[in-house]
N, C-alpha and C. Protein backbone atom coordinates (compact mmCIF):
# COMPACT_ATOMS: atom_id res chain seq x y z
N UNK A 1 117.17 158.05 100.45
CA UNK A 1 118.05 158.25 101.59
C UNK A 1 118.40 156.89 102.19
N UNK A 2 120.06 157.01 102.41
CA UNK A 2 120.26 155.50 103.03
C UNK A 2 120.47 155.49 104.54
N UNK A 3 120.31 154.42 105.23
CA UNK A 3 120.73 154.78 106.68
C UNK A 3 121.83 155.47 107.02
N UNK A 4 121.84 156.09 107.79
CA UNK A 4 122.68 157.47 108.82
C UNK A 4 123.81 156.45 109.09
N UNK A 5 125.07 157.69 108.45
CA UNK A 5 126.00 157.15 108.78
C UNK A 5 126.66 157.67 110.04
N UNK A 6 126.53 157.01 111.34
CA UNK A 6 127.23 158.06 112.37
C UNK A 6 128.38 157.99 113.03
N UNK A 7 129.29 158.49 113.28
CA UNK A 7 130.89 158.28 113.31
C UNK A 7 130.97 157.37 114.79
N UNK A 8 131.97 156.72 114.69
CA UNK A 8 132.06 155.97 114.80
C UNK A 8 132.23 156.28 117.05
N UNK A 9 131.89 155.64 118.11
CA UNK A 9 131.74 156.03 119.08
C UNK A 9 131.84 154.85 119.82
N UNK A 10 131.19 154.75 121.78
CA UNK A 10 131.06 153.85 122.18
C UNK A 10 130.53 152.85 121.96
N UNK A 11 130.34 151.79 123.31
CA UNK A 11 129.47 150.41 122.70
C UNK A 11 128.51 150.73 122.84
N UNK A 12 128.11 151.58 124.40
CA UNK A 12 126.77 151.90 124.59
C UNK A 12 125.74 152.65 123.46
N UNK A 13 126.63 153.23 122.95
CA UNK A 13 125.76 153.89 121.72
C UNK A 13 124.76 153.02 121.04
N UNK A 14 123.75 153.62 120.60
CA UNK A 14 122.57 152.43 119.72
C UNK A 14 123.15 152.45 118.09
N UNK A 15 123.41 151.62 117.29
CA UNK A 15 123.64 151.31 116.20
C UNK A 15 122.27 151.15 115.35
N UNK A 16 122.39 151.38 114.05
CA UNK A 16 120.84 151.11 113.46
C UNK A 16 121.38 150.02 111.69
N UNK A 17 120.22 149.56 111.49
CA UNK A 17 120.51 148.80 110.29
C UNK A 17 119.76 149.75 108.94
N UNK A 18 119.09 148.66 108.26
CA UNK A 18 118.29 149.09 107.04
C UNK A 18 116.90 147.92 107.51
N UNK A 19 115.64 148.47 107.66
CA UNK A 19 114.61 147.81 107.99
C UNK A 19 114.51 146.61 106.42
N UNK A 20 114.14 145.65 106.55
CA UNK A 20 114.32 144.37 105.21
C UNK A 20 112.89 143.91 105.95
N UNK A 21 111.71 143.14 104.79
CA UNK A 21 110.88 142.59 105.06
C UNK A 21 111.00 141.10 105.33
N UNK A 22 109.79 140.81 106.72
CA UNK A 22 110.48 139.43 107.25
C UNK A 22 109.00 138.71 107.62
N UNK A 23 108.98 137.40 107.12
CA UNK A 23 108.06 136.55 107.10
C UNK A 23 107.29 136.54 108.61
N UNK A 24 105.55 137.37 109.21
CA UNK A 24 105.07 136.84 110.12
C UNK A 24 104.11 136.83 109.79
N UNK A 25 102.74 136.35 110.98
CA UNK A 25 101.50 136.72 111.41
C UNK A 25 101.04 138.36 111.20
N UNK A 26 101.77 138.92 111.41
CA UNK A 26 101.59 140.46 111.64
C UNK A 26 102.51 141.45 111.73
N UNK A 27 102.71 142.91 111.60
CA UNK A 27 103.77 143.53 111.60
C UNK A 27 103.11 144.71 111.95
N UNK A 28 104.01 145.61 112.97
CA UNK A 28 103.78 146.38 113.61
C UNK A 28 104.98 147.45 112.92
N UNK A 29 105.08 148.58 112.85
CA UNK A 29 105.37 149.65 112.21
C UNK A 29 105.32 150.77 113.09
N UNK A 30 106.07 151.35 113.34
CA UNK A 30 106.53 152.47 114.44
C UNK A 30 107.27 153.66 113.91
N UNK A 31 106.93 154.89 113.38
CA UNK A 31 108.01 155.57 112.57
C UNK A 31 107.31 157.53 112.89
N UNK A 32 108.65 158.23 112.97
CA UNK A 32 108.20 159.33 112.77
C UNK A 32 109.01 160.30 111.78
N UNK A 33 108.75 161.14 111.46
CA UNK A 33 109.49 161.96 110.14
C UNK A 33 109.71 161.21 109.20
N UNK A 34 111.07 161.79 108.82
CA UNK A 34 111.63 161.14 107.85
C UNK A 34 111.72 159.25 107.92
N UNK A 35 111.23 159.18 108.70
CA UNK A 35 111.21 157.43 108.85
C UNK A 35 110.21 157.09 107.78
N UNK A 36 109.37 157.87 107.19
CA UNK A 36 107.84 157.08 106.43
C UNK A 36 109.00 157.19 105.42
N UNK A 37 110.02 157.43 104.97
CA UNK A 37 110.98 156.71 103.78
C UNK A 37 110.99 154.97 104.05
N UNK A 38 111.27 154.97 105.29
CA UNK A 38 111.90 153.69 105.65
C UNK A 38 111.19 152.96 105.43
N UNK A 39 109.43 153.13 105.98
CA UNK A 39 108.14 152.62 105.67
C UNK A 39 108.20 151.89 104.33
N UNK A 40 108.15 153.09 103.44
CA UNK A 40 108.02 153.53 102.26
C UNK A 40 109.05 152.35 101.37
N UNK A 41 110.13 151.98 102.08
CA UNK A 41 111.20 151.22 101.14
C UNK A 41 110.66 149.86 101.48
N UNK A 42 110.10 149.96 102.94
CA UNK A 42 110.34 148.49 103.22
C UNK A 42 109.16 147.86 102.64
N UNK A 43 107.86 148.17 102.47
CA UNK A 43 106.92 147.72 101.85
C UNK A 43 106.97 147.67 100.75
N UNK A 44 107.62 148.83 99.78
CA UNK A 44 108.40 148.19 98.81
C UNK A 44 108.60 147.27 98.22
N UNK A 45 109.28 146.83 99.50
CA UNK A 45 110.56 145.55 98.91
C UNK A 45 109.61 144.33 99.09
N UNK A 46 108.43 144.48 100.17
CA UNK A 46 107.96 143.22 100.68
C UNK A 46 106.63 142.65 99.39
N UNK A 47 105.98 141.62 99.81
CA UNK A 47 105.45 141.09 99.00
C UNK A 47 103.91 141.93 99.26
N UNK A 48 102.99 141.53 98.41
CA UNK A 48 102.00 142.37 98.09
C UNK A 48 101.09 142.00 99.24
N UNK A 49 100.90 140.81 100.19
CA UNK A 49 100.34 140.93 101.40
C UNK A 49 100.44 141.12 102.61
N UNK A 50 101.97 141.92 102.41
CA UNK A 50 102.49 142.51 104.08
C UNK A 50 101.88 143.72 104.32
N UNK A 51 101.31 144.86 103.67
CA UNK A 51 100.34 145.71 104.01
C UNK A 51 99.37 145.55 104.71
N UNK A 52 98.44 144.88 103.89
CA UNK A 52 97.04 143.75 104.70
C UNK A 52 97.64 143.50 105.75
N UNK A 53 98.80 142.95 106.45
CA UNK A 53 98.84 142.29 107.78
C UNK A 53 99.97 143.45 108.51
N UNK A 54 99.70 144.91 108.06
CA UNK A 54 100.27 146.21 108.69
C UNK A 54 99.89 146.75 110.01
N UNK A 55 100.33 147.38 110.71
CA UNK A 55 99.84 148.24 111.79
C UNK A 55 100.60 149.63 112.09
N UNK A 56 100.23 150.49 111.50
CA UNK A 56 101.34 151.53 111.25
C UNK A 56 101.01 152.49 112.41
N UNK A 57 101.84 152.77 112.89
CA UNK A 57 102.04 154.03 113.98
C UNK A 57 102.81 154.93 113.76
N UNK A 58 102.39 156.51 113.39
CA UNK A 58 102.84 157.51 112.91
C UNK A 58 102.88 158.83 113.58
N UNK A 59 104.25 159.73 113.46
CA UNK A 59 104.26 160.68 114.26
C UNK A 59 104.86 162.01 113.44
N UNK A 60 104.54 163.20 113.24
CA UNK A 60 105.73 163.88 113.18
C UNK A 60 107.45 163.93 113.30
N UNK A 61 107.86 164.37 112.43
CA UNK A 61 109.33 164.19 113.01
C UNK A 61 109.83 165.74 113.75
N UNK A 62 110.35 165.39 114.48
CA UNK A 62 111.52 166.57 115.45
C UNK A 62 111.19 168.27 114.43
N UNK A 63 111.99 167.39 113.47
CA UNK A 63 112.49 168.97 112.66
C UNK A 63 111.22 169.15 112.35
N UNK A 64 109.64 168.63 112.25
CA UNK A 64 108.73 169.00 111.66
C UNK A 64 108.40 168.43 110.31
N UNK A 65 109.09 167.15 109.92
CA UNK A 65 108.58 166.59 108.80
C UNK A 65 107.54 165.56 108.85
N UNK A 66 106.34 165.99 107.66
CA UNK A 66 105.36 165.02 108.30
C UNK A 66 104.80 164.61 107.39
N UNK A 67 104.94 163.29 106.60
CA UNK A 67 104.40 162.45 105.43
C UNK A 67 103.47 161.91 105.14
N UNK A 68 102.52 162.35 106.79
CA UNK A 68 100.93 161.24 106.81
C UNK A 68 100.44 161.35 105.38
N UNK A 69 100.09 161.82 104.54
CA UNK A 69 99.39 161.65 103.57
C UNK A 69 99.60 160.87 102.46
N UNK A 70 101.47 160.22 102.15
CA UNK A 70 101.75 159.27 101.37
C UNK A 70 101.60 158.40 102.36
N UNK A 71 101.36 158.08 103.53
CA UNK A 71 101.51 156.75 104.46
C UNK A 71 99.65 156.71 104.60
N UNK A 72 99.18 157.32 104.85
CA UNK A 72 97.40 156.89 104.30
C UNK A 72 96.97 156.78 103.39
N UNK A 73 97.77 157.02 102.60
CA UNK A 73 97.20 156.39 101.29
C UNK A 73 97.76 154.93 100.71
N UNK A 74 98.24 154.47 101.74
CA UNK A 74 99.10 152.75 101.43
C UNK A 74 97.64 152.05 102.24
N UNK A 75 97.64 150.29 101.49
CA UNK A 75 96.48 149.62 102.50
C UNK A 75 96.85 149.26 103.26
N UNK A 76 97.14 149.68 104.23
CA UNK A 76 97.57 148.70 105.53
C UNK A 76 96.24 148.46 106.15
N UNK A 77 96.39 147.46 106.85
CA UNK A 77 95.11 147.29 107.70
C UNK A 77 95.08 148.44 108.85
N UNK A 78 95.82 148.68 109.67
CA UNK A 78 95.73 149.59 110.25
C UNK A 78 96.62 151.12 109.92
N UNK A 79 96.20 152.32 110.28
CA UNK A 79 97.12 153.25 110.17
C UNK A 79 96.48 154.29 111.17
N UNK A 80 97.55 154.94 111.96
CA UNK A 80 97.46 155.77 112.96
C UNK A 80 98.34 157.07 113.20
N UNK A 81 97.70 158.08 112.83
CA UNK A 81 98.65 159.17 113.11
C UNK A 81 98.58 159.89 114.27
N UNK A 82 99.55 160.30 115.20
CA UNK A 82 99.67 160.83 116.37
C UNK A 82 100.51 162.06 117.06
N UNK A 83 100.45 162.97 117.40
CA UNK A 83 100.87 163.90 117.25
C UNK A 83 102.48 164.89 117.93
N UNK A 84 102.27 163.08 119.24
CA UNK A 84 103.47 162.89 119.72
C UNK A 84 103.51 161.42 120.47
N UNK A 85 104.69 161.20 120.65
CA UNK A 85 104.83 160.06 121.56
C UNK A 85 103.93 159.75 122.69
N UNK A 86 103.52 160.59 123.23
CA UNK A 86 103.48 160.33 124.51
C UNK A 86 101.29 160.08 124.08
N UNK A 87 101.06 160.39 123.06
CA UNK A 87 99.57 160.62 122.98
C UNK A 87 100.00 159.40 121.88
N UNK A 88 100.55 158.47 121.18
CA UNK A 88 100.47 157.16 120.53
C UNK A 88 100.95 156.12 121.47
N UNK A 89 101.42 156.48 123.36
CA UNK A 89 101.53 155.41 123.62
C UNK A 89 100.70 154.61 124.50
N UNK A 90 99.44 154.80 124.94
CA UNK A 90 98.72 153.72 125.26
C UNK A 90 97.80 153.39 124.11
N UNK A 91 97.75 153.55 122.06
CA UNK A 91 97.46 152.60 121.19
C UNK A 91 98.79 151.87 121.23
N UNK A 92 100.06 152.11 121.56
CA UNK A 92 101.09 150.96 121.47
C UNK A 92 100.56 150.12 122.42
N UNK A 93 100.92 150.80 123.75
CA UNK A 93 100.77 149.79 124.75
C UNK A 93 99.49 148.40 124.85
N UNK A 94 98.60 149.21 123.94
CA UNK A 94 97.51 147.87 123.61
C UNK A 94 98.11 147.07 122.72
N UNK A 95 98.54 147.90 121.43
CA UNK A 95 98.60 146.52 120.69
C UNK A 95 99.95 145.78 120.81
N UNK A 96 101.15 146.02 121.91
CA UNK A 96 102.17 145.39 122.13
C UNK A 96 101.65 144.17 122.98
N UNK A 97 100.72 144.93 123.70
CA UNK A 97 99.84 143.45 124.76
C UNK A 97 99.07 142.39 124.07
N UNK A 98 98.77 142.90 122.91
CA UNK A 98 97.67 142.02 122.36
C UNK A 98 98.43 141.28 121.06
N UNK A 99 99.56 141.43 121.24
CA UNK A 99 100.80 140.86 120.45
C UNK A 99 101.07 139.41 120.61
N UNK A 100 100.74 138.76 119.77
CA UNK A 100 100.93 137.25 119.34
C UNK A 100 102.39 137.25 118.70
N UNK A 101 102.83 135.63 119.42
CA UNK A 101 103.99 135.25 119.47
C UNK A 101 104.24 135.34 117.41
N UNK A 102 105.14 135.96 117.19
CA UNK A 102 105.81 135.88 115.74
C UNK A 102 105.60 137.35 115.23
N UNK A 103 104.87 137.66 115.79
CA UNK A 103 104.73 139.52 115.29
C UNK A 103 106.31 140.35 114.97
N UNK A 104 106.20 140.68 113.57
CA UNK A 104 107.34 141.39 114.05
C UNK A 104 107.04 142.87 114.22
N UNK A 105 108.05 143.34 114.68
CA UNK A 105 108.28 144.88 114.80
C UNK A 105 109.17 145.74 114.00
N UNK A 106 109.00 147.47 113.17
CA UNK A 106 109.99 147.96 112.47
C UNK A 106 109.89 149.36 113.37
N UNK A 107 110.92 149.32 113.60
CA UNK A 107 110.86 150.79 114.17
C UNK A 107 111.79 151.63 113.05
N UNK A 108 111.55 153.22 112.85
CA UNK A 108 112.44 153.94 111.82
C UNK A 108 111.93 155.59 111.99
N UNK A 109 113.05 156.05 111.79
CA UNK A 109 113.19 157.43 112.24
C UNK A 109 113.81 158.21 112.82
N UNK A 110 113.58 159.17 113.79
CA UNK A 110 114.52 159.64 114.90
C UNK A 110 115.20 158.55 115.88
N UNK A 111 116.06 158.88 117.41
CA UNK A 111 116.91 158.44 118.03
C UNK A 111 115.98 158.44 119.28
N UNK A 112 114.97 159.06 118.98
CA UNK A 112 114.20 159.29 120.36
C UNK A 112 113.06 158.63 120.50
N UNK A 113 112.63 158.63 118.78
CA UNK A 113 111.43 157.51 118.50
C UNK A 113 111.65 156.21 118.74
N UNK A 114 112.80 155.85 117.76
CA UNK A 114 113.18 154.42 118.34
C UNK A 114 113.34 154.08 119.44
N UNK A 115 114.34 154.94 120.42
CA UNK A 115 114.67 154.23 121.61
C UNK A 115 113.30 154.78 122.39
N UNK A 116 112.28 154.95 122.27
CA UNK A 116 111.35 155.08 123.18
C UNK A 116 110.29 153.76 123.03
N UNK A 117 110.35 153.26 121.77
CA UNK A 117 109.24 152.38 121.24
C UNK A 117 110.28 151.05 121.57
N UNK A 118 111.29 151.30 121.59
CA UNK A 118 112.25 149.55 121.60
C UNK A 118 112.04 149.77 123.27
N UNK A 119 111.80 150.36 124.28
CA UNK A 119 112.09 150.07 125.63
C UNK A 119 110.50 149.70 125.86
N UNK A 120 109.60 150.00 125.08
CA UNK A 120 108.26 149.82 125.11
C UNK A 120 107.79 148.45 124.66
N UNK A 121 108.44 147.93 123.90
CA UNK A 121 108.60 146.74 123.23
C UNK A 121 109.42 145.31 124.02
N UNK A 122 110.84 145.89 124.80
CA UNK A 122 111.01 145.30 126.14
C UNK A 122 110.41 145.10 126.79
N UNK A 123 109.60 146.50 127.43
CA UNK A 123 108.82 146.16 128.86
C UNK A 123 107.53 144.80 128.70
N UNK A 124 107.01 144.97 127.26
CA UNK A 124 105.95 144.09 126.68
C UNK A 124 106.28 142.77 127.05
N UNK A 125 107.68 142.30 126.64
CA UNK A 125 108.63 141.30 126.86
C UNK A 125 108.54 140.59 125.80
N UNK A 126 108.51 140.91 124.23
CA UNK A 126 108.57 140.97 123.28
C UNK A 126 110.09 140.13 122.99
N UNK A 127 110.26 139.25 122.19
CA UNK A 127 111.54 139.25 121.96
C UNK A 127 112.62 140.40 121.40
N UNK A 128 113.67 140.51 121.24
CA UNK A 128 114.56 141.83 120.80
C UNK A 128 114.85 141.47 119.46
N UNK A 129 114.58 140.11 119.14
CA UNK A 129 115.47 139.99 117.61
C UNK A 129 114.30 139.81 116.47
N UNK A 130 113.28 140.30 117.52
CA UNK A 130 111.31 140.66 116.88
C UNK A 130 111.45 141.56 115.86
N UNK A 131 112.80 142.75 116.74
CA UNK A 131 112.33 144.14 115.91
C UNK A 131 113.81 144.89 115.31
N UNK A 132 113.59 145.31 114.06
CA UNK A 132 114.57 146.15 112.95
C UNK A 132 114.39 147.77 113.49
N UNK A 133 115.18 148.29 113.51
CA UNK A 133 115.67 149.64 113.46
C UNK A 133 116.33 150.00 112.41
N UNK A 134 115.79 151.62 111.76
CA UNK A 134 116.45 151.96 110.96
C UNK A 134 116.62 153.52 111.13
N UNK A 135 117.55 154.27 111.30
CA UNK A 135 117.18 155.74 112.05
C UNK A 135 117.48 156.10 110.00
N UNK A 136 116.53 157.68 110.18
CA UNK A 136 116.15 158.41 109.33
C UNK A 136 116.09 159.84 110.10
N UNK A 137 116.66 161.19 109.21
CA UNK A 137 116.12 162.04 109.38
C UNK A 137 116.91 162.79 110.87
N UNK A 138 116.17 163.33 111.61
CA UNK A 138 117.12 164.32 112.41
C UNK A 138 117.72 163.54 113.58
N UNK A 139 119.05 164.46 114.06
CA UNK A 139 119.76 164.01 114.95
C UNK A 139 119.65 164.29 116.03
N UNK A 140 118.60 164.82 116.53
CA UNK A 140 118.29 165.27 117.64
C UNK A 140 117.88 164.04 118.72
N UNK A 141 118.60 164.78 120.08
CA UNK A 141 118.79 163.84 120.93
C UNK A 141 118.11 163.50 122.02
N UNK A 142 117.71 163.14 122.82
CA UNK A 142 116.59 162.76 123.80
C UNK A 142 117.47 162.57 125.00
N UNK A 143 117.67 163.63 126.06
CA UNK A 143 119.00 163.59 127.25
C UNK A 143 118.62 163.57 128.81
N UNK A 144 119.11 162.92 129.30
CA UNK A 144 118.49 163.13 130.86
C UNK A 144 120.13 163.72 131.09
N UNK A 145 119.47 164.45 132.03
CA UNK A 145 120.74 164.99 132.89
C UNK A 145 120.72 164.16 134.17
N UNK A 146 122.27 163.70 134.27
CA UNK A 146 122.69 162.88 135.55
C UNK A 146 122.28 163.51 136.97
N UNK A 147 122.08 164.39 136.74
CA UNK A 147 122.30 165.67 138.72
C UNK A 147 120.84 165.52 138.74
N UNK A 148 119.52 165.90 138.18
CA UNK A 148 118.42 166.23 138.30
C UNK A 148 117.44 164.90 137.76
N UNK A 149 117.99 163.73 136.76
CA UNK A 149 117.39 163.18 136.18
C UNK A 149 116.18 163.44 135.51
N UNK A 150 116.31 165.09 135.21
CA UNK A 150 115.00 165.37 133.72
C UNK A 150 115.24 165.30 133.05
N UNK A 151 114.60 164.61 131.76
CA UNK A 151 115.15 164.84 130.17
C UNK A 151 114.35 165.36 129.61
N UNK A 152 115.49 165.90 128.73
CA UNK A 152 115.05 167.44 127.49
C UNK A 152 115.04 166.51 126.32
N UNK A 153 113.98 166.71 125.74
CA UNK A 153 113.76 166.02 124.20
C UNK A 153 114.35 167.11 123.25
N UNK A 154 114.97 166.54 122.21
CA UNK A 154 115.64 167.61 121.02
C UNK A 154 116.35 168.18 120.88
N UNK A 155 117.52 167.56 121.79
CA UNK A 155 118.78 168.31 121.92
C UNK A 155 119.59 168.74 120.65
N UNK A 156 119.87 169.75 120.41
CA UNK A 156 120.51 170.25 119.02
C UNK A 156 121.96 170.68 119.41
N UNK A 157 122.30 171.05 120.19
CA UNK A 157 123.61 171.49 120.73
C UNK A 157 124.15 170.94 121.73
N UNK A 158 125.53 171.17 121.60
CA UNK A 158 126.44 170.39 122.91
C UNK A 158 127.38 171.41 122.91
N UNK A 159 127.52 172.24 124.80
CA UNK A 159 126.39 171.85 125.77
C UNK A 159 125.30 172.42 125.40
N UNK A 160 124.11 172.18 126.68
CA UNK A 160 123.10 172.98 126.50
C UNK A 160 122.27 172.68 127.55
N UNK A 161 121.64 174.10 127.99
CA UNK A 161 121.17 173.80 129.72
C UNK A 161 119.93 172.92 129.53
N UNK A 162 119.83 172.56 130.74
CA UNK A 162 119.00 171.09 131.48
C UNK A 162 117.71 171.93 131.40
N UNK A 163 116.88 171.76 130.78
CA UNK A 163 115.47 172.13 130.63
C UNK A 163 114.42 172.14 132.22
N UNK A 164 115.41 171.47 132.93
CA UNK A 164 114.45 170.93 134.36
C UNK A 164 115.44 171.91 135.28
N UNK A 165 116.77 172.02 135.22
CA UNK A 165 117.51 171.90 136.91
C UNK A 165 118.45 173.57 136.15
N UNK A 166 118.21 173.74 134.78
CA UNK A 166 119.30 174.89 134.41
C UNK A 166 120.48 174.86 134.25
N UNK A 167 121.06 173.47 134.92
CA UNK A 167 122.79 173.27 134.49
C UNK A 167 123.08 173.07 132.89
N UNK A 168 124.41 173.73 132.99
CA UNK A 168 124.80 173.47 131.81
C UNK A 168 125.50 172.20 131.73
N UNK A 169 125.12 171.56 130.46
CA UNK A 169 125.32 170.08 130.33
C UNK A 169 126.28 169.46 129.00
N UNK A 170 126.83 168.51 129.20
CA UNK A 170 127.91 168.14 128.23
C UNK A 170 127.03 166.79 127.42
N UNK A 171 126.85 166.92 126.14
CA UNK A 171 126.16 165.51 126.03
C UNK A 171 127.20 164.54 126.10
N UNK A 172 126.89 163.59 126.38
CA UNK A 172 127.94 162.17 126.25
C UNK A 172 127.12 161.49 125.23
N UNK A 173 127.88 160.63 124.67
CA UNK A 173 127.83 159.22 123.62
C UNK A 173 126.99 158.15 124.43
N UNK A 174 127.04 158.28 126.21
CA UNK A 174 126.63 157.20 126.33
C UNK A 174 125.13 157.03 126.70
N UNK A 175 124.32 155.90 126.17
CA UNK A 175 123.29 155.57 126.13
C UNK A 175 122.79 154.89 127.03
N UNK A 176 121.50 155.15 127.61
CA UNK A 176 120.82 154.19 128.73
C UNK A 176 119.35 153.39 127.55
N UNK A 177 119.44 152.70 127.67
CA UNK A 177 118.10 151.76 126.79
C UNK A 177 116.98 152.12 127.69
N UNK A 178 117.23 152.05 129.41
CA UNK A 178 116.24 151.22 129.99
C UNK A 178 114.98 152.99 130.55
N UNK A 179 115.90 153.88 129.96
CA UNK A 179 115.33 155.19 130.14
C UNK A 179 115.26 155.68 128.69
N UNK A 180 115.88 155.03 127.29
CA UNK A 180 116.13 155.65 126.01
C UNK A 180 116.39 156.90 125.92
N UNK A 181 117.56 157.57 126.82
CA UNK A 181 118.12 158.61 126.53
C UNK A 181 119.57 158.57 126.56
N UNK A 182 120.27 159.49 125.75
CA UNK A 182 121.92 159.94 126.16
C UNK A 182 121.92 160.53 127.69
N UNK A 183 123.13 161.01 128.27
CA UNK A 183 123.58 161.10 129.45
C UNK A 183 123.78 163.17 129.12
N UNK A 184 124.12 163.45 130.06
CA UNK A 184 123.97 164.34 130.17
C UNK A 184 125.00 165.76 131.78
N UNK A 185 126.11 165.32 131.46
CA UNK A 185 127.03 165.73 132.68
C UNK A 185 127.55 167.24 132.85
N UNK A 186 127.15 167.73 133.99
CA UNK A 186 127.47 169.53 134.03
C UNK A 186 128.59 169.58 133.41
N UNK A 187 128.92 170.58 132.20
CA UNK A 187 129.96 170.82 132.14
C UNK A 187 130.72 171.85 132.41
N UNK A 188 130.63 172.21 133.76
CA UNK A 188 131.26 173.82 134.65
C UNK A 188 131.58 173.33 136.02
N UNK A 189 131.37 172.02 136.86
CA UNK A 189 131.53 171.55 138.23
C UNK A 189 132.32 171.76 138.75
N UNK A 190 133.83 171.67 137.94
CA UNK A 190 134.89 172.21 138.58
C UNK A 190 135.23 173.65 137.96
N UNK A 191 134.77 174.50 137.28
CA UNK A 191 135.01 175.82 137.57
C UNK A 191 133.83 176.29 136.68
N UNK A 192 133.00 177.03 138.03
CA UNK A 192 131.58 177.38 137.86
C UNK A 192 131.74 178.94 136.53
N UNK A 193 130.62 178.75 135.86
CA UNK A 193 130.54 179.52 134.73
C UNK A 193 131.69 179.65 133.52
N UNK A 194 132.54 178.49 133.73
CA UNK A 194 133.09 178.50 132.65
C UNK A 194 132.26 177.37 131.63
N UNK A 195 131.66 177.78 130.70
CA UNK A 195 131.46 177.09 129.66
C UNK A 195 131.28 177.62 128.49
N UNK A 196 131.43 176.60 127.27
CA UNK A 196 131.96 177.33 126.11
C UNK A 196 130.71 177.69 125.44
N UNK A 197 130.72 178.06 124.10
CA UNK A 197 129.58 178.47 123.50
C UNK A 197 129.07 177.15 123.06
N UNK A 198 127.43 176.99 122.61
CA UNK A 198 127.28 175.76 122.05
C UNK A 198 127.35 176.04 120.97
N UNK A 199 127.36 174.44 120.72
CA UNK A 199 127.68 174.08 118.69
C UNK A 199 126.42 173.21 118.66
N UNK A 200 125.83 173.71 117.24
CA UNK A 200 124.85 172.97 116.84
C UNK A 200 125.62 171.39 116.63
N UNK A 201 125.60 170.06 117.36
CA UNK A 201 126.23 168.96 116.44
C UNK A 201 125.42 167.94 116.06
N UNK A 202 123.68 168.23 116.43
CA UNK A 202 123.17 166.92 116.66
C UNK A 202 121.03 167.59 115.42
N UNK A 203 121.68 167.73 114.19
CA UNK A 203 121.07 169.09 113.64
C UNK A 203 119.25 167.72 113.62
C-alpha cells in the first residue's frame, strides 16, 4: 500500500509523505493500524542497525486492524503495544522528555494518530523537521465541534451529531494542529431540522 491519495483541499489541511530512513542517535516510531505497513517498509529500507536504535509505539487502528504480532517479532530495542491513545500517552510523554537532541521521529497511520502524537511532539519542543508522517489505512476523522468544543473521535460521515452537545454537524477540511482535530459547524443554524441524510465519506 502506497500513501493515501487525498483530493485535493485547503492549506490548513495536513498533507502526509512516505516515511524514508534517516541517519540518528535514536528513532522513535509512533503508528497505529494499518501504519505497521509503514513500519514495516521503512525498516525495510533502513540499514540493519536502525532496529537496535528503535522505539516503537503501537496501537490498534480505528477500523480494528491490529498487526502487533508482525511488529514484535522485529528487534527493536524497544516495542510497546497500547490499546489506545490516551493509555500510550504518558510512555510518550516520557520518552519525548527524555529525548536527545537528533532523535528522529516517524509517525504513520490514521489522521488522528498522527495529529495527536505531532502536537505531542510540539509541546516536547522537539524540532518539526525531526519527524515524517505517513497516513495509512482509515479515514476516519478526529472533530471538535465549534459551539460545544467536544471532539468525537471516528468520524465516518458528513454530517453527523456532536457526540457531546447533539448538534448536527458539517465536517469542514479545516484543520487545527494545536487541538489535532477537523472543525466541525452546525449544519441546520439557519433552518432548524433541516439536515440531509449522512454519507459515509471518511470510511
Amino acid at each position: 500500500m502506497t500513501k493515501t491519495d487525498f483530493p485535493p483541499s485547503i492549506l490548513s489541511r495536513p498533507t502526509y509523505g512516505v516515511l524514508s530512513p534517516r541517519p540518528g542517535p535514536a528513532h522513535l516510531l509512533i503508528a497505529d493500524g494499518a501504519g505497521a505497513g509503514a513500519v514495516l517498509d521503512l525498516l525495510g529500507a533502513a540499514d540493519a542497525g536502525m532496529a537496535g536504535g528503535s522505539h516503537l509505539i503501537y496501537l490498534p487502528g480505528p477500523d480494528g486492524t491490529d498487526r502487533t504480532a508482525e511488529l514484535a517479532a522485529l528487534a527493536l530495542a524497544q516495542f510497546h503495544r497500547a490499546p489506545s491513545f490516551a493509555a500510550a500517552l504518558p510512555r510518550l510523554r516520557k520518552v519525548l522528555g527524555d529525548a536527545h537532541m537528533g532523535v528522529q521521529i516517524y509517525l504513520a497511520g490514521s489522521e488522528g494518530l498522527i495529529g495527536q502524537a505531532q502536537r505531542e511532539v510540539m509541546e516536547a519542543g522537539l524540532p518539526h523537521d525531526a519527524v515524517q508522517t505517513e497516513h495509512r489505512g482509515s479515514w476516519v476523522r478526529r472533530v471538535q465541534c465549534v459551539h460545544c468544543k467536544g471532539i468525537t473521535e471516528n468520524v465516518a460521515t458528513d454530517p453527523f451529531l456532536c457526540s457531546h452537545c447533539g448538534l448536527a454537524l458539517f465536517v469542514r477540511d479545516h484543520y487545527s494542529r494545536r487541538i489535532a482535530a477537523f472543525q466541525g459547524v452546525n449544519i441546520d443554524a439557519e433552518d432548524p431540522g433541516s439536515v440531509p441524510p449522512p454519507v459515509e465519506k471518511f470510511r
